[in-house]
Amino acid sequence: MAHRCLTLFTVIVISCIYEAGGVVEVQKLPGWSPWSGWTSCSVTCGYGDSFRQAHWLDKDGQRVNETAREHMGCYIPKSCPVNGNWTVWSGWYWCSSVCGPGRQERYRYCVNPKPANGGLPCSGLANESRACEVQPCPTIPPSFRLSDCADEDFMCDSGLQCVPAAQRCDRTLHCHDGSDEVKCRYVRNQASAFKGLVAEVGYGYEAAEVAHVDSVRIRRLKETLSQELGSTVSYLTISLHLTET
């Protein structure tokens, strides 16, 4: 927009003639300038803001420190990036050893929300581990002789000790490695842990998300249960995990 200002003799008021597209507008000074064009949207996706402004002009047509502004909402039809964020930490899970030193883990998931549309993934670890010990392991009795073991006795996993069959799964540790209680008493605990895992991870999320974020823990748990129950664990599939949510 071009303009020219004309001084008429000694008259103080100045008229500025603005020419825009063949239309002539006469602006008296001092006064407000014409509105500017609307700015571009303040965002590159979703909802944002746009504005236009006008300036106060003195008698010489110069801007002074007064500005008028109008705002208008705008929308860019494009999905905005969503950065991933962690859920809270789960509780600590079972100790890896029945007795003696072991490890236990806890987990969190990058689904609160999960990254989308090119957003940043969560930073940091998805799991933590720490040392644990449920109870001390018993020691091999000084008087024990491996040669005294009978065929009907239970052989501890280490192969260094046996215990009477009647002491197998009596809820008291007798083997120095705790193996006489591993395939009985802890089956229920492991199965309960499996159901707890389903309830914790499955709640509030889509089944596909659960299968994705927890595939490692599902595999580990199935391996543990397979060791405990043998072939009878075949029914514990990921499909069961999803249907029990």
Tab-separated table of N, CA, C and O in Angstrom, residues 25-132:
chain	number	residue	atom	x	y	z
A	25	GLU	N	-8.205	5.731	-0.273
A	25	GLU	CA	-8.730	5.969	1.062
A	25	GLU	C	-8.010	7.175	1.659
A	25	GLU	O	-6.794	7.274	1.592
A	26	VAL	N	-8.766	8.088	2.240
A	26	VAL	CA	-8.179	9.267	2.858
A	26	VAL	C	-8.087	9.039	4.359
A	26	VAL	O	-9.082	8.723	5.013
A	27	GLN	N	-6.884	9.105	4.909
A	27	GLN	CA	-6.648	8.871	6.333
A	27	GLN	C	-6.270	10.191	6.991
A	27	GLN	O	-5.305	10.846	6.584
A	28	LYS	N	-7.025	10.588	8.009
A	28	LYS	CA	-6.692	11.800	8.737
A	28	LYS	C	-5.685	11.493	9.823
A	28	LYS	O	-5.761	10.473	10.483
A	29	LEU	N	-4.717	12.406	9.940
A	29	LEU	CA	-3.666	12.238	10.947
A	29	LEU	C	-3.744	13.369	11.964
A	29	LEU	O	-4.052	14.507	11.602
A	30	PRO	N	-3.459	13.078	13.251
A	30	PRO	CA	-3.088	11.738	13.732
A	30	PRO	C	-4.275	10.785	13.737
A	30	PRO	O	-5.424	11.207	13.803
A	31	GLY	N	-3.978	9.449	13.676
A	31	GLY	CA	-5.029	8.444	13.655
A	31	GLY	C	-4.437	7.057	13.451
A	31	GLY	O	-3.220	6.881	13.368
A	32	TRP	N	-5.322	6.055	13.361
A	32	TRP	CA	-4.877	4.661	13.206
A	32	TRP	C	-4.568	4.355	11.751
A	32	TRP	O	-5.258	4.818	10.842
A	33	SER	N	-3.539	3.584	11.561
A	33	SER	CA	-3.223	3.090	10.218
A	33	SER	C	-4.236	2.018	9.822
A	33	SER	O	-4.957	1.491	10.680
A	34	PRO	N	-4.322	1.677	8.562
A	34	PRO	CA	-5.191	0.561	8.161
A	34	PRO	C	-4.686	-0.748	8.795
A	34	PRO	O	-3.527	-0.877	9.183
A	35	TRP	N	-5.579	-1.745	8.915
A	35	TRP	CA	-5.182	-3.048	9.449
A	35	TRP	C	-4.174	-3.728	8.535
A	35	TRP	O	-4.265	-3.638	7.304
A	36	SER	N	-3.234	-4.398	9.140
A	36	SER	CA	-2.301	-5.222	8.365
A	36	SER	C	-3.020	-6.495	7.922
A	36	SER	O	-4.161	-6.761	8.327
A	37	GLY	N	-2.355	-7.313	7.141
A	37	GLY	CA	-2.910	-8.615	6.809
A	37	GLY	C	-2.789	-9.571	8.001
A	37	GLY	O	-2.048	-9.313	8.960
A	38	TRP	N	-3.535	-10.647	7.953
A	38	TRP	CA	-3.465	-11.639	9.035
A	38	TRP	C	-2.139	-12.385	8.982
A	38	TRP	O	-1.650	-12.720	7.899
A	39	THR	N	-1.551	-12.612	10.149
A	39	THR	CA	-0.310	-13.376	10.211
A	39	THR	C	-0.593	-14.843	9.913
A	39	THR	O	-1.742	-15.288	9.949
A	40	SER	N	0.458	-15.601	9.647
A	40	SER	CA	0.294	-17.043	9.468
A	40	SER	C	-0.042	-17.685	10.815
A	40	SER	O	0.177	-17.088	11.877
A	41	CYS	N	-0.595	-18.872	10.794
A	41	CYS	CA	-1.012	-19.551	12.022
A	41	CYS	C	0.193	-19.782	12.934
A	41	CYS	O	1.308	-20.041	12.467
A	42	SER	N	-0.022	-19.680	14.237
A	42	SER	CA	1.074	-19.783	15.201
A	42	SER	C	1.589	-21.211	15.373
A	42	SER	O	2.596	-21.432	16.040
A	43	VAL	N	0.903	-22.198	14.818
A	43	VAL	CA	1.318	-23.596	14.938
A	43	VAL	C	1.415	-24.204	13.544
A	43	VAL	O	0.923	-23.645	12.562
A	44	THR	N	2.053	-25.357	13.470
A	44	THR	CA	2.167	-26.079	12.200
A	44	THR	C	1.211	-27.255	12.129
A	44	THR	O	1.163	-27.953	11.123
A	45	CYS	N	0.464	-27.494	13.225
A	45	CYS	CA	-0.522	-28.563	13.241
A	45	CYS	C	-1.561	-28.246	14.317
A	45	CYS	O	-1.262	-27.573	15.295
A	46	GLY	N	-2.789	-28.675	14.076
A	46	GLY	CA	-3.823	-28.468	15.080
A	46	GLY	C	-4.288	-27.020	15.161
A	46	GLY	O	-4.220	-26.256	14.196
A	47	TYR	N	-4.755	-26.629	16.361
A	47	TYR	CA	-5.336	-25.304	16.574
A	47	TYR	C	-4.282	-24.305	17.055
A	47	TYR	O	-3.433	-24.640	17.884
A	48	GLY	N	-4.372	-23.087	16.540
A	48	GLY	CA	-3.439	-22.042	16.936
A	48	GLY	C	-4.090	-20.669	16.875
A	48	GLY	O	-5.308	-20.533	16.982
A	49	ASP	N	-3.262	-19.657	16.671
A	49	ASP	CA	-3.733	-18.279	16.722
A	49	ASP	C	-3.138	-17.483	15.564
A	49	ASP	O	-1.992	-17.717	15.158
A	50	SER	N	-3.913	-16.566	15.045
A	50	SER	CA	-3.447	-15.635	14.027
A	50	SER	C	-3.924	-14.242	14.433
A	50	SER	O	-4.929	-14.100	15.138
A	51	PHE	N	-3.195	-13.195	14.022
A	51	PHE	CA	-3.615	-11.844	14.395
A	51	PHE	C	-3.278	-10.851	13.281
A	51	PHE	O	-2.479	-11.130	12.394
A	52	ARG	N	-3.903	-9.690	13.399
A	52	ARG	CA	-3.559	-8.557	12.556
A	52	ARG	C	-3.471	-7.332	13.454
A	52	ARG	O	-4.005	-7.337	14.572
A	53	GLN	N	-2.797	-6.295	13.011
A	53	GLN	CA	-2.606	-5.130	13.871
A	53	GLN	C	-2.606	-3.825	13.087
A	53	GLN	O	-2.430	-3.816	11.875
A	54	ALA	N	-2.847	-2.777	13.848
A	54	ALA	CA	-2.795	-1.420	13.289
A	54	ALA	C	-1.962	-0.557	14.231
A	54	ALA	O	-1.842	-0.858	15.428
A	55	HIS	N	-1.365	0.502	13.689
A	55	HIS	CA	-0.484	1.365	14.479
A	55	HIS	C	-1.047	2.796	14.529
A	55	HIS	O	-1.660	3.273	13.569
A	56	TRP	N	-0.805	3.456	15.630
A	56	TRP	CA	-1.198	4.870	15.758
A	56	TRP	C	-0.145	5.725	15.069
A	56	TRP	O	1.048	5.587	15.322
A	57	LEU	N	-0.608	6.607	14.182
A	57	LEU	CA	0.294	7.476	13.446
A	57	LEU	C	0.165	8.911	13.958
A	57	LEU	O	-0.957	9.379	14.205
A	58	ASP	N	1.299	9.555	14.152
A	58	ASP	CA	1.249	10.952	14.604
A	58	ASP	C	0.915	11.865	13.428
A	58	ASP	O	0.665	11.405	12.308
A	59	LYS	N	0.958	13.161	13.672
A	59	LYS	CA	0.560	14.129	12.640
A	59	LYS	C	1.477	14.112	11.426
A	59	LYS	O	1.106	14.589	10.347
A	60	ASP	N	2.692	13.521	11.608
A	60	ASP	CA	3.615	13.425	10.482
A	60	ASP	C	3.549	12.071	9.794
A	60	ASP	O	4.361	11.755	8.925
A	61	GLY	N	2.600	11.227	10.226
A	61	GLY	CA	2.461	9.903	9.624
A	61	GLY	C	3.438	8.887	10.177
A	61	GLY	O	3.624	7.822	9.598
A	62	GLN	N	4.072	9.197	11.315
A	62	GLN	CA	5.038	8.287	11.921
A	62	GLN	C	4.373	7.454	13.021
A	62	GLN	O	3.506	7.940	13.747
A	63	ARG	N	4.815	6.197	13.149
A	63	ARG	CA	4.278	5.323	14.184
A	63	ARG	C	4.722	5.778	15.573
A	63	ARG	O	5.847	6.242	15.758
A	64	VAL	N	3.811	5.634	16.533
A	64	VAL	CA	4.148	5.859	17.934
A	64	VAL	C	3.888	4.555	18.683
A	64	VAL	O	3.430	3.573	18.110
A	65	ASN	N	4.197	4.532	19.953
A	65	ASN	CA	4.133	3.284	20.722
A	65	ASN	C	2.713	2.911	21.145
A	65	ASN	O	2.419	2.724	22.322
A	66	GLU	N	1.824	2.863	20.201
A	66	GLU	CA	0.468	2.387	20.451
A	66	GLU	C	0.079	1.481	19.303
A	66	GLU	O	0.205	1.853	18.130
A	67	THR	N	-0.358	0.285	19.636
A	67	THR	CA	-0.711	-0.709	18.623
A	67	THR	C	-2.032	-1.364	18.974
A	67	THR	O	-2.275	-1.713	20.135
A	68	ALA	N	-2.889	-1.512	18.023
A	68	ALA	CA	-4.145	-2.245	18.192
A	68	ALA	C	-3.971	-3.616	17.539
A	68	ALA	O	-3.332	-3.741	16.482
A	69	ARG	N	-4.531	-4.654	18.159
A	69	ARG	CA	-4.362	-6.008	17.633
A	69	ARG	C	-5.669	-6.781	17.725
A	69	ARG	O	-6.380	-6.710	18.725
A	70	GLU	N	-5.987	-7.520	16.693
A	70	GLU	CA	-7.137	-8.422	16.673
A	70	GLU	C	-6.631	-9.851	16.485
A	70	GLU	O	-5.699	-10.089	15.709
A	71	HIS	N	-7.259	-10.781	17.224
A	71	HIS	CA	-6.850	-12.187	17.151
A	71	HIS	C	-7.956	-13.025	16.526
A	71	HIS	O	-9.148	-12.737	16.659
A	72	MET	N	-7.531	-14.101	15.875
A	72	MET	CA	-8.467	-15.030	15.263
A	72	MET	C	-7.895	-16.441	15.365
A	72	MET	O	-6.694	-16.657	15.155
A	73	GLY	N	-8.724	-17.389	15.755
A	73	GLY	CA	-8.277	-18.767	15.828
A	73	GLY	C	-8.007	-19.322	14.436
A	73	GLY	O	-8.583	-18.893	13.438
A	74	CYS	N	-7.095	-20.310	14.385
A	74	CYS	CA	-6.768	-20.941	13.105
A	74	CYS	C	-6.558	-22.432	13.336
A	74	CYS	O	-6.326	-22.886	14.466
A	75	TYR	N	-6.639	-23.197	12.290
A	75	TYR	CA	-6.505	-24.661	12.393
A	75	TYR	C	-5.715	-25.182	11.196
A	75	TYR	O	-6.017	-24.841	10.049
A	76	ILE	N	-4.693	-25.994	11.495
A	76	ILE	CA	-3.909	-26.653	10.452
A	76	ILE	C	-4.304	-28.125	10.450
A	76	ILE	O	-4.079	-28.827	11.450
A	77	PRO	N	-4.907	-28.628	9.393
A	77	PRO	CA	-5.401	-30.012	9.370
A	77	PRO	C	-4.271	-31.038	9.230
A	77	PRO	O	-4.126	-31.709	8.211
A	78	LYS	N	-3.467	-31.147	10.275
A	78	LYS	CA	-2.347	-32.083	10.284
A	78	LYS	C	-2.181	-32.615	11.697
A	78	LYS	O	-2.287	-31.851	12.665
A	79	SER	N	-1.943	-33.923	11.836
A	79	SER	CA	-1.772	-34.527	13.162
A	79	SER	C	-0.468	-34.066	13.801
A	79	SER	O	0.591	-34.131	13.176
A	80	CYS	N	-0.554	-33.602	15.032
A	80	CYS	CA	0.634	-33.110	15.732
A	80	CYS	C	1.439	-34.279	16.305
A	80	CYS	O	0.877	-35.296	16.714
A	81	PRO	N	2.770	-34.157	16.373
A	81	PRO	CA	3.581	-35.193	17.015
A	81	PRO	C	3.218	-35.316	18.500
A	81	PRO	O	2.952	-34.316	19.165
A	82	VAL	N	3.201	-36.539	18.997
A	82	VAL	CA	2.917	-36.807	20.401
A	82	VAL	C	4.141	-37.502	20.996
A	82	VAL	O	4.519	-38.589	20.549
A	83	ASN	N	4.765	-36.880	21.976
A	83	ASN	CA	5.914	-37.485	22.639
A	83	ASN	C	5.460	-38.550	23.633
A	83	ASN	O	4.451	-38.400	24.306
A	84	GLY	N	6.225	-39.628	23.717
A	84	GLY	CA	5.893	-40.705	24.636
A	84	GLY	C	6.146	-40.316	26.085
A	84	GLY	O	6.985	-39.464	26.379
A	85	ASN	N	5.420	-40.950	26.977
A	85	ASN	CA	5.601	-40.714	28.408
A	85	ASN	C	5.390	-42.034	29.160
A	85	ASN	O	4.568	-42.860	28.772
A	86	TRP	N	6.139	-42.221	30.246
A	86	TRP	CA	6.082	-43.471	31.005
A	86	TRP	C	4.838	-43.561	31.880
A	86	TRP	O	4.334	-42.558	32.373
A	87	THR	N	4.386	-44.784	32.108
A	87	THR	CA	3.434	-45.042	33.182
A	87	THR	C	4.207	-45.036	34.503
A	87	THR	O	5.438	-44.954	34.517
A	88	VAL	N	3.511	-45.161	35.615
A	88	VAL	CA	4.190	-45.311	36.898
A	88	VAL	C	4.839	-46.687	36.933
A	88	VAL	O	4.458	-47.609	36.203
A	89	TRP	N	5.820	-46.870	37.807
A	89	TRP	CA	6.493	-48.166	37.957
A	89	TRP	C	5.522	-49.192	38.523
A	89	TRP	O	4.674	-48.880	39.371
A	90	SER	N	5.645	-50.416	38.053
A	90	SER	CA	4.895	-51.514	38.661
A	90	SER	C	5.506	-51.842	40.023
A	90	SER	O	6.563	-51.313	40.394
A	91	GLY	N	4.865	-52.731	40.760
A	91	GLY	CA	5.480	-53.239	41.976
A	91	GLY	C	6.627	-54.183	41.624
A	91	GLY	O	6.780	-54.612	40.479
A	92	TRP	N	7.436	-54.528	42.615
A	92	TRP	CA	8.528	-55.483	42.393
A	92	TRP	C	7.955	-56.889	42.263
A	92	TRP	O	7.113	-57.298	43.050
A	93	TYR	N	8.417	-57.609	41.228
A	93	TYR	CA	7.916	-58.948	40.981
A	93	TYR	C	8.730	-60.002	41.742
A	93	TYR	O	9.705	-59.690	42.408
A	94	TRP	N	8.263	-61.245	41.640
A	94	TRP	CA	8.816	-62.341	42.442
A	94	TRP	C	10.332	-62.440	42.300
A	94	TRP	O	10.899	-62.114	41.275
A	95	CYS	N	10.941	-62.955	43.336
A	95	CYS	CA	12.390	-63.172	43.338
A	95	CYS	C	12.707	-64.352	42.428
A	95	CYS	O	11.950	-65.326	42.351
A	96	SER	N	13.821	-64.269	41.737
A	96	SER	CA	14.185	-65.321	40.785
A	96	SER	C	14.634	-66.604	41.472
A	96	SER	O	14.696	-67.652	40.827
A	97	SER	N	14.937	-66.550	42.758
A	97	SER	CA	15.396	-67.727	43.484
A	97	SER	C	14.453	-68.045	44.633
A	97	SER	O	13.961	-67.143	45.315
A	98	VAL	N	14.199	-69.331	44.843
A	98	VAL	CA	13.370	-69.753	45.964
A	98	VAL	C	14.044	-69.433	47.286
A	98	VAL	O	13.410	-69.043	48.263
A	99	CYS	N	15.352	-69.592	47.301
A	99	CYS	CA	16.126	-69.264	48.492
A	99	CYS	C	17.490	-68.761	48.062
A	99	CYS	O	17.918	-68.986	46.936
A	100	GLY	N	18.153	-68.086	48.973
A	100	GLY	CA	19.448	-67.525	48.638
A	100	GLY	C	19.330	-66.303	47.747
A	100	GLY	O	18.223	-65.848	47.433
A	101	PRO	N	20.448	-65.732	47.314
A	101	PRO	CA	20.428	-64.510	46.507
A	101	PRO	C	19.718	-64.703	45.172
A	101	PRO	O	19.858	-65.743	44.523
A	102	GLY	N	18.963	-63.713	44.782
A	102	GLY	CA	18.281	-63.718	43.484
A	102	GLY	C	18.097	-62.296	42.999
A	102	GLY	O	18.658	-61.352	43.551
A	103	ARG	N	17.302	-62.153	41.970
A	103	ARG	CA	17.000	-60.837	41.412
A	103	ARG	C	15.502	-60.710	41.227
A	103	ARG	O	14.801	-61.685	40.959
A	104	GLN	N	15.004	-59.500	41.370
A	104	GLN	CA	13.614	-59.217	41.063
A	104	GLN	C	13.544	-57.936	40.250
A	104	GLN	O	14.435	-57.080	40.335
A	105	GLU	N	12.477	-57.813	39.471
A	105	GLU	CA	12.370	-56.699	38.538
A	105	GLU	C	11.048	-55.958	38.704
A	105	GLU	O	10.076	-56.492	39.247
A	106	ARG	N	11.050	-54.743	38.231
A	106	ARG	CA	9.815	-53.980	38.092
A	106	ARG	C	9.850	-53.296	36.740
A	106	ARG	O	10.917	-53.108	36.147
A	107	TYR	N	8.677	-52.888	36.242
A	107	TYR	CA	8.558	-52.420	34.874
A	107	TYR	C	7.713	-51.152	34.787
A	107	TYR	O	6.922	-50.854	35.683
A	108	ARG	N	7.898	-50.449	33.699
A	108	ARG	CA	7.018	-49.340	33.329
A	108	ARG	C	6.896	-49.349	31.809
A	108	ARG	O	7.706	-49.985	31.116
A	109	TYR	N	5.891	-48.641	31.281
A	109	TYR	CA	5.565	-48.765	29.869
A	109	TYR	C	5.407	-47.389	29.231
A	109	TYR	O	4.837	-46.480	29.826
A	110	CYS	N	5.902	-47.293	28.013
A	110	CYS	CA	5.861	-46.019	27.288
A	110	CYS	C	4.536	-45.923	26.529
A	110	CYS	O	4.494	-45.922	25.294
A	111	VAL	N	3.446	-45.834	27.279
A	111	VAL	CA	2.108	-45.778	26.675
A	111	VAL	C	1.234	-44.727	27.350
A	111	VAL	O	0.012	-44.814	27.331
A	112	ASN	N	1.858	-43.692	27.957
A	112	ASN	CA	1.083	-42.737	28.752
A	112	ASN	C	1.373	-41.268	28.364
A	112	ASN	O	1.783	-40.490	29.219
A	113	PRO	N	1.196	-40.861	27.111
A	113	PRO	CA	0.765	-41.684	25.980
A	113	PRO	C	1.946	-42.339	25.296
A	113	PRO	O	3.110	-42.057	25.623
A	114	LYS	N	1.656	-43.186	24.330
A	114	LYS	CA	2.734	-43.756	23.534
A	114	LYS	C	3.095	-42.780	22.414
A	114	LYS	O	2.267	-41.951	22.015
A	115	PRO	N	4.325	-42.831	21.894
A	115	PRO	CA	4.718	-41.899	20.835
A	115	PRO	C	3.831	-42.067	19.596
A	115	PRO	O	3.420	-43.178	19.258
A	116	ALA	N	3.543	-40.961	18.956
A	116	ALA	CA	2.705	-40.994	17.753
A	116	ALA	C	3.082	-39.850	16.827
A	116	ALA	O	3.587	-38.814	17.274
A	117	ASN	N	2.876	-40.053	15.545
A	117	ASN	CA	3.069	-39.017	14.520
A	117	ASN	C	4.470	-38.420	14.542
A	117	ASN	O	4.647	-37.210	14.394
A	118	GLY	N	5.460	-39.272	14.762
A	118	GLY	CA	6.842	-38.799	14.770
A	118	GLY	C	7.291	-38.190	16.081
A	118	GLY	O	8.362	-37.582	16.146
A	119	GLY	N	6.508	-38.360	17.156
A	119	GLY	CA	6.903	-37.838	18.463
A	119	GLY	C	8.073	-38.605	19.057
A	119	GLY	O	8.412	-39.702	18.617
A	120	LEU	N	8.688	-38.030	20.077
A	120	LEU	CA	9.875	-38.625	20.691
A	120	LEU	C	9.517	-39.826	21.554
A	120	LEU	O	8.478	-39.833	22.227
A	121	PRO	N	10.357	-40.858	21.546
A	121	PRO	CA	10.124	-41.998	22.445
A	121	PRO	C	10.475	-41.622	23.876
A	121	PRO	O	11.107	-40.588	24.132
A	122	CYS	N	10.060	-42.457	24.807
A	122	CYS	CA	10.409	-42.238	26.210
A	122	CYS	C	11.910	-42.430	26.399
A	122	CYS	O	12.521	-43.283	25.760
A	123	SER	N	12.491	-41.653	27.267
A	123	SER	CA	13.911	-41.807	27.580
A	123	SER	C	14.057	-42.502	28.924
A	123	SER	O	13.214	-42.351	29.805
A	124	GLY	N	15.100	-43.279	29.076
A	124	GLY	CA	15.317	-44.005	30.328
A	124	GLY	C	14.984	-45.480	30.181
A	124	GLY	O	14.600	-45.960	29.112
A	125	LEU	N	15.144	-46.212	31.262
A	125	LEU	CA	14.958	-47.656	31.260
A	125	LEU	C	13.494	-48.037	31.441
A	125	LEU	O	12.761	-47.380	32.176
A	126	ALA	N	13.107	-49.119	30.782
A	126	ALA	CA	11.750	-49.643	30.934
A	126	ALA	C	11.656	-50.627	32.089
A	126	ALA	O	10.562	-50.966	32.519
A	127	ASN	N	12.774	-51.104	32.591
A	127	ASN	CA	12.744	-52.025	33.729
A	127	ASN	C	13.941	-51.783	34.632
A	127	ASN	O	14.983	-51.281	34.202
A	128	GLU	N	13.785	-52.109	35.880
A	128	GLU	CA	14.853	-52.024	36.876
A	128	GLU	C	14.907	-53.350	37.623
A	128	GLU	O	13.894	-54.051	37.750
A	129	SER	N	16.079	-53.706	38.137
A	129	SER	CA	16.216	-54.927	38.921
A	129	SER	C	16.996	-54.633	40.193
A	129	SER	O	17.741	-53.644	40.272
A	130	ARG	N	16.789	-55.478	41.187
A	130	ARG	CA	17.528	-55.340	42.436
A	130	ARG	C	17.725	-56.726	43.042
A	130	ARG	O	17.034	-57.690	42.687
A	131	ALA	N	18.665	-56.806	43.956
A	131	ALA	CA	18.933	-58.076	44.633
A	131	ALA	C	17.786	-58.407	45.584
A	131	ALA	O	17.125	-57.518	46.129
A	132	CYS	N	17.521	-59.685	45.759
A	132	CYS	CA	16.468	-60.124	46.674
A	132	CYS	C	16.855	-61.468	47.283
A	132	CYS	O	17.709	-62.191	46.751
